[in-house]
Coordinates of C-alpha atoms and ligand atoms in Angstrom, one line a residue:
M1 CA 0.0 0.0 0.0
E2 CA 1.2 3.5 -0.9
I3 CA 2.6 5.4 2.1
N4 CA 2.4 9.0 0.8
L5 CA 4.2 11.5 3.1
I6 CA 4.6 14.2 0.4
S7 CA 2.1 16.5 2.1
D8 CA -0.9 16.5 4.5
T9 CA -3.0 17.8 1.6
I10 CA -3.2 14.4 -0.1
T11 CA -5.8 13.0 2.1
R12 CA -9.2 11.8 0.8
P13 CA -12.5 12.2 2.5
T14 CA -13.4 9.4 4.9
E15 CA -16.7 7.5 4.8
G16 CA -18.1 9.7 7.6
M17 CA -17.0 12.9 5.9
L18 CA -18.6 11.8 2.6
Q19 CA -21.8 11.0 4.4
A20 CA -21.8 14.5 5.9
M21 CA -21.2 16.0 2.5
M22 CA -24.0 14.0 0.8
T23 CA -26.6 15.0 3.4
A24 CA -25.6 18.7 3.6
E25 CA -28.2 21.4 3.4
V26 CA -27.1 23.9 0.8
G27 CA -28.0 27.2 -0.7
D28 CA -26.4 29.9 -2.8
D29 CA -23.4 31.1 -0.8
V30 CA -22.8 34.1 -3.1
Y31 CA -26.1 35.4 -1.6
K32 CA -24.8 34.2 1.8
L33 CA -27.8 31.7 1.7
D34 CA -25.9 28.5 2.3
P35 CA -26.8 27.4 5.9
T36 CA -23.9 25.0 6.1
V37 CA -21.3 27.6 5.1
N38 CA -22.9 30.0 7.5
E39 CA -22.7 27.5 10.3
L40 CA -19.0 26.8 9.5
E41 CA -18.1 30.5 9.5
A42 CA -20.0 31.1 12.7
R43 CA -18.4 28.1 14.4
L44 CA -14.9 29.1 13.6
A45 CA -15.4 32.8 14.5
K46 CA -16.8 31.7 17.9
M47 CA -14.0 29.2 18.5
F48 CA -11.4 32.0 18.0
G49 CA -13.5 34.6 19.9
M50 CA -13.7 36.8 16.7
E51 CA -16.7 38.4 15.2
D52 CA -17.0 36.9 11.8
A53 CA -15.4 34.5 9.2
L54 CA -15.5 33.8 5.5
F55 CA -15.0 30.6 3.6
F56 CA -12.5 30.6 0.8
P57 CA -11.6 28.0 -1.9
S58 CA -7.9 28.0 -0.8
G59 CA -5.5 29.2 1.9
T60 CA -3.7 31.2 -0.7
M61 CA -6.8 33.2 -1.5
A62 CA -7.6 33.7 2.2
N63 CA -4.1 35.1 2.8
Q64 CA -4.2 37.2 -0.4
A65 CA -7.5 38.7 0.6
A66 CA -6.2 39.5 4.1
I67 CA -3.1 41.2 2.6
K68 CA -5.4 43.2 0.3
L69 CA -7.5 44.4 3.3
H70 CA -4.5 45.5 5.3
T71 CA -2.4 47.3 2.7
N72 CA -2.4 49.9 -0.2
Y73 CA -0.4 49.9 -3.4
G74 CA 3.3 50.6 -2.9
E75 CA 3.4 49.6 0.8
Q76 CA 5.5 46.9 2.4
L77 CA 4.7 44.0 4.6
I78 CA 7.1 42.2 6.9
C79 CA 7.5 38.4 6.9
D80 CA 10.0 35.7 7.3
K81 CA 12.2 34.8 4.3
W82 CA 10.6 31.3 4.3
A83 CA 7.0 32.6 4.5
H84 CA 4.3 31.0 2.4
V85 CA 2.9 34.4 1.4
Y86 CA 6.3 35.3 -0.1
N87 CA 7.5 32.0 -1.5
Y88 CA 4.4 30.0 -2.6
E89 CA 1.6 32.3 -3.5
G90 CA 2.7 32.9 -7.1
G91 CA 3.8 36.5 -6.4
G92 CA 0.3 37.4 -5.4
V93 CA 1.5 40.0 -2.8
S94 CA 2.7 42.1 -5.7
F95 CA 0.1 41.0 -8.3
N96 CA -3.0 41.5 -6.2
S97 CA -1.9 44.2 -3.8
G98 CA 1.1 46.0 -5.3
V99 CA 2.9 45.4 -2.1
S100 CA 6.6 44.4 -1.5
C101 CA 7.9 42.1 1.2
K102 CA 10.7 43.0 3.7
L103 CA 12.1 39.6 4.6
I104 CA 13.4 38.7 8.1
D105 CA 16.2 36.2 8.4
G106 CA 14.4 34.2 11.1
D107 CA 14.9 30.9 12.7
R108 CA 12.8 28.0 11.2
G109 CA 10.4 30.6 9.8
M110 CA 10.0 32.5 13.1
F111 CA 11.5 35.8 14.2
T112 CA 11.6 38.2 17.2
A113 CA 9.8 41.4 18.1
N114 CA 13.2 43.2 17.9
Q115 CA 13.7 41.9 14.3
V116 CA 10.3 43.4 13.4
I117 CA 11.3 46.8 14.9
E118 CA 14.5 46.7 12.8
A119 CA 12.5 45.8 9.6
I120 CA 10.1 48.8 9.9
N121 CA 10.8 51.6 7.5
P122 CA 10.6 55.0 9.3
P123 CA 7.2 56.3 8.3
D124 CA 8.4 59.9 7.6
F125 CA 11.3 58.7 5.4
Y126 CA 9.3 58.9 2.1
H127 CA 12.1 57.3 0.0
S128 CA 11.2 53.8 1.4
P129 CA 8.0 52.0 1.1
L130 CA 5.6 52.5 4.0
T131 CA 5.5 49.5 6.3
T132 CA 1.9 48.6 7.1
L133 CA 1.6 44.8 7.9
V134 CA 3.3 42.0 9.7
C135 CA 2.5 38.4 8.6
V136 CA 3.5 35.4 10.7
E137 CA 2.9 31.7 10.1
N138 CA 2.0 29.1 12.8
T139 CA 3.0 26.4 12.4
T140 CA 5.7 27.3 10.0
N141 CA 5.6 25.2 6.8
K142 CA 9.2 25.5 5.5
G143 CA 10.4 25.7 9.1
G144 CA 9.3 22.1 9.6
G145 CA 6.1 22.5 11.6
A146 CA 7.7 24.7 14.3
C147 CA 5.3 26.4 16.7
W148 CA 5.7 30.0 17.8
D149 CA 6.2 31.0 21.4
I150 CA 3.1 32.9 22.4
E151 CA 5.0 35.5 24.4
E152 CA 7.0 36.5 21.3
L153 CA 3.8 36.7 19.3
K154 CA 2.4 39.0 22.0
K155 CA 5.5 41.2 21.9
I156 CA 5.2 41.5 18.1
Q157 CA 1.5 42.4 18.6
Q158 CA 2.7 45.3 20.9
V159 CA 5.2 46.4 18.2
C160 CA 2.3 46.4 15.7
I161 CA 0.2 48.5 18.0
D162 CA 3.0 51.0 18.7
H163 CA 3.8 51.4 15.0
G164 CA 0.2 51.3 13.6
L165 CA 0.8 48.1 11.7
K166 CA -1.8 45.4 11.0
Y167 CA -1.1 41.8 12.2
H168 CA -2.1 38.7 10.1
L169 CA -1.6 35.1 11.0
D170 CA -1.2 32.5 8.2
G171 CA -2.7 29.7 10.3
A172 CA -2.8 27.1 7.6
R173 CA -1.7 24.6 10.2
L174 CA -2.8 26.5 13.3
F175 CA -4.7 23.5 14.7
N176 CA -1.5 21.5 14.8
A177 CA 0.0 24.2 17.0
I178 CA -3.2 24.4 19.1
V179 CA -3.1 20.7 19.7
A180 CA 0.7 20.4 20.2
K181 CA 0.9 23.2 22.7
N182 CA -2.6 22.9 24.2
H183 CA -3.5 26.5 23.4
D184 CA -6.9 28.0 23.7
P185 CA -7.7 29.2 20.2
K186 CA -9.0 32.5 21.7
I187 CA -5.5 33.7 22.5
F188 CA -4.9 33.9 18.7
G189 CA -8.2 35.6 18.2
E190 CA -7.3 38.3 20.7
M191 CA -3.9 39.0 19.2
F192 CA -4.4 39.2 15.4
D193 CA -6.4 41.4 13.0
T194 CA -7.1 38.4 10.8
I195 CA -6.3 34.7 10.8
S196 CA -6.5 32.3 7.9
I197 CA -6.9 28.6 8.5
C198 CA -6.8 25.6 6.1
L199 CA -9.3 22.8 6.5
S200 CA -7.6 20.9 3.7
K201 CA -4.3 20.1 5.4
G202 CA -4.1 17.9 8.5
L203 CA -7.9 18.4 9.2
G204 CA -8.5 16.3 6.1
A205 CA -11.3 18.2 4.2
P206 CA -10.9 18.1 0.4
I207 CA -11.0 21.8 -0.1
G208 CA -11.4 25.0 1.8
S209 CA -9.9 27.7 4.1
V210 CA -11.5 30.3 6.3
L211 CA -10.5 33.9 7.1
I212 CA -11.5 35.1 10.5
G213 CA -11.6 38.7 11.8
S214 CA -13.8 41.6 12.8
K215 CA -17.2 42.2 11.1
E216 CA -15.7 45.1 9.3
Y217 CA -12.8 43.2 7.9
I218 CA -14.9 40.2 6.8
A219 CA -17.4 42.5 5.1
K220 CA -14.5 43.9 3.1
A221 CA -13.1 40.5 2.5
L222 CA -16.4 39.4 0.9
R223 CA -15.9 42.0 -1.9
V224 CA -12.2 41.0 -2.3
R225 CA -13.2 37.3 -2.5
K226 CA -15.7 38.2 -5.2
V227 CA -13.0 40.1 -7.2
L228 CA -10.6 37.2 -6.9
G229 CA -13.3 34.9 -8.3
G230 CA -13.7 33.0 -5.1
G231 CA -17.5 33.4 -4.7
M232 CA -18.9 29.9 -4.8
R233 CA -22.5 28.8 -5.0
Q234 CA -23.8 25.6 -3.3
V235 CA -20.5 25.2 -1.5
G236 CA -22.1 23.8 1.7
Y237 CA -21.1 20.4 0.5
L238 CA -17.5 21.4 1.2
A239 CA -18.4 23.3 4.3
A240 CA -20.0 20.1 5.6
A241 CA -16.7 18.3 5.1
A242 CA -15.0 21.1 7.0
L243 CA -17.6 20.9 9.9
Y244 CA -17.1 17.1 10.0
A245 CA -13.3 17.7 10.2
L246 CA -13.7 20.2 13.1
D247 CA -15.8 17.6 15.0
N248 CA -13.7 14.6 14.3
H249 CA -10.2 15.5 13.1
I250 CA -8.7 18.0 15.5
E251 CA -7.8 15.9 18.5
R252 CA -6.4 13.1 16.3
L253 CA -3.7 15.5 15.1
A254 CA -1.8 14.3 18.2
I255 CA -1.4 10.9 16.5
D256 CA 0.4 12.6 13.5
H257 CA 2.6 14.5 16.0
D258 CA 3.5 11.3 17.9
R259 CA 4.3 9.5 14.7
A260 CA 6.5 12.3 13.4
K261 CA 8.4 12.3 16.8
E262 CA 8.9 8.5 16.5
V263 CA 10.3 8.9 13.0
E264 CA 12.6 11.6 14.3
R265 CA 14.0 9.1 16.8
I266 CA 14.5 6.5 14.1
L267 CA 16.2 8.9 11.7
L268 CA 18.5 10.2 14.5
H269 CA 19.9 6.6 14.8
N270 CA 20.4 6.2 11.1
D271 CA 23.9 6.2 9.5
K272 CA 22.8 8.1 6.4
V273 CA 21.2 10.9 8.3
V274 CA 23.3 13.9 9.5
S275 CA 20.5 15.9 11.2
V276 CA 16.8 16.1 11.9
E277 CA 15.0 19.4 12.7
T278 CA 13.4 19.2 16.1
V279 CA 9.9 17.8 15.5
E280 CA 7.1 19.8 17.1
T281 CA 4.1 18.8 15.0
N282 CA 3.4 16.7 11.9
I283 CA 6.4 17.6 9.7
V284 CA 9.8 16.0 9.7
I285 CA 12.6 17.7 7.9
F286 CA 16.0 16.0 7.8
N287 CA 19.3 16.1 6.0
L288 CA 21.4 13.3 4.7
K289 CA 25.2 13.0 5.0
E290 CA 27.1 14.5 2.2
E291 CA 28.3 11.2 0.7
V292 CA 24.7 9.9 0.4
D293 CA 23.0 10.4 -3.0
I294 CA 19.7 12.2 -2.2
D295 CA 17.9 11.2 -5.4
K296 CA 18.8 7.6 -4.9
Y297 CA 17.7 7.7 -1.2
V298 CA 14.3 9.1 -2.3
S299 CA 13.9 6.7 -5.3
N300 CA 14.8 3.8 -3.1
L301 CA 12.1 4.7 -0.7
A302 CA 9.7 5.1 -3.6
S303 CA 10.5 1.6 -4.8
K304 CA 9.2 0.5 -1.3
N305 CA 6.1 2.5 -1.8
V306 CA 7.2 5.3 0.5
F307 CA 6.9 8.8 -1.0
I308 CA 8.7 11.8 0.5
S309 CA 9.6 15.3 -0.8
N310 CA 13.0 16.6 -1.7
M311 CA 12.9 20.3 -0.8
G312 CA 16.3 21.1 -2.3
Q313 CA 19.5 22.2 -0.4
G314 CA 19.8 18.6 0.9
K315 CA 16.5 18.8 2.8
L316 CA 14.0 16.0 2.8
R317 CA 10.5 16.2 4.2
M318 CA 7.8 13.8 5.5
V319 CA 4.4 15.1 6.5
F320 CA 2.0 12.9 8.6
H321 CA -1.7 12.9 8.1
L322 CA -4.9 10.9 8.7
D323 CA -4.6 8.7 5.6
I324 CA -1.6 6.8 7.2
S325 CA -3.0 3.8 9.0
T326 CA -1.4 2.0 12.0
E327 CA -0.2 -0.7 9.7
M328 CA 1.3 1.7 7.2
F329 CA 3.1 3.5 10.0
E330 CA 4.6 0.3 11.3
N331 CA 5.8 -0.6 7.8
L332 CA 7.3 2.8 7.4
C333 CA 9.2 2.5 10.7
D334 CA 10.6 -0.9 9.5
I335 CA 11.6 0.5 6.1
L336 CA 13.3 3.5 7.7
R337 CA 15.2 1.4 10.2
K338 CA 16.7 -0.7 7.3
Q339 CA 17.3 2.3 5.1
Ligands
LIG401 C1 -0.9 25.2 2.5 C2 -0.5 26.5 3.0 C3 -1.2 27.7 2.7 C4 -2.4 27.7 1.7 O1 -2.2 26.9 0.6 P1 -3.4 26.5 -0.4 O2 -2.7 25.4 -1.1 O3 -3.7 27.7 -1.2 O4 -4.6 26.0 0.4 C5 -0.9 28.9 3.2 N1 0.1 29.0 4.1 C6 0.8 27.9 4.5 C7 1.9 28.0 5.5 C8 0.5 26.6 4.0 O5 1.2 25.6 4.4

């Protein structure tokens, strides 16, 4: 059986999720008349203690809409050099919002409040772009699923308040951080102007992300979503999958985290492996020794039906998710021990 660890986005809906989708009550969501979408949005807004939420077809679109809300043409946002908004959204920051990114050289995709202060352009120095937004990612994708320290996030919030900057959280995998660190979701709701969350990653829904924020921001986001072509009609079928995921797939993220930790231990004992980034959630990033041929290592695993990603610069990645059964996981451990 195929053990696909390329990403936590490869999951397929479970029987229960398909049942929930098939029996969903739907309406035209462009008119805000889909009861299942409305329920999903209300549920997530409440969970994070924020006023309102909006369903999007992708996490990229939710982030791009947030950036559009918080900036004007010619302005600059601050993010880590590894940020998804900078690296993996097709240049949307400049395409959609006419905004540039000031990159921070962080640690595993995370940075400090002092680094933010240093990255802010003085607002009266009109030669530089005006800094108006800080984006953080939790957990960090390229940083190997690392979780932010809440105290540092609060310090950055204070910097944003002091300098009149908006504060957006790319929470594609925020539930992984919430489960790993046992956080109350409301601490994030209190801190950020907007939060995006993917339902199609570890939570296992086929499609969908949500942007959460104040009534005012979400009303504006509705227009931005329309402009980006993200207004969808009877999309309650997908919202039903997302609601099912919220009911059934949050706590089980701990299983993915335990498995990733177990694989970290196995890799640390392997002759071919030189280092493993400390595993905090469901992502394992590791480096092979210089003399080991990376392509061969990856294709050898593939010949045993184990699929992992080569991220370049000697980095390999495995991501755990709900389509890995206990049996598949045991096989994987055996294969990795003999690798
Ligand atoms: C997956 C991901 C997104 C959104 O990606 P989509 O494929 O557009 O849903 C945004 N940010 C991070 C950190 C991600 O990992």
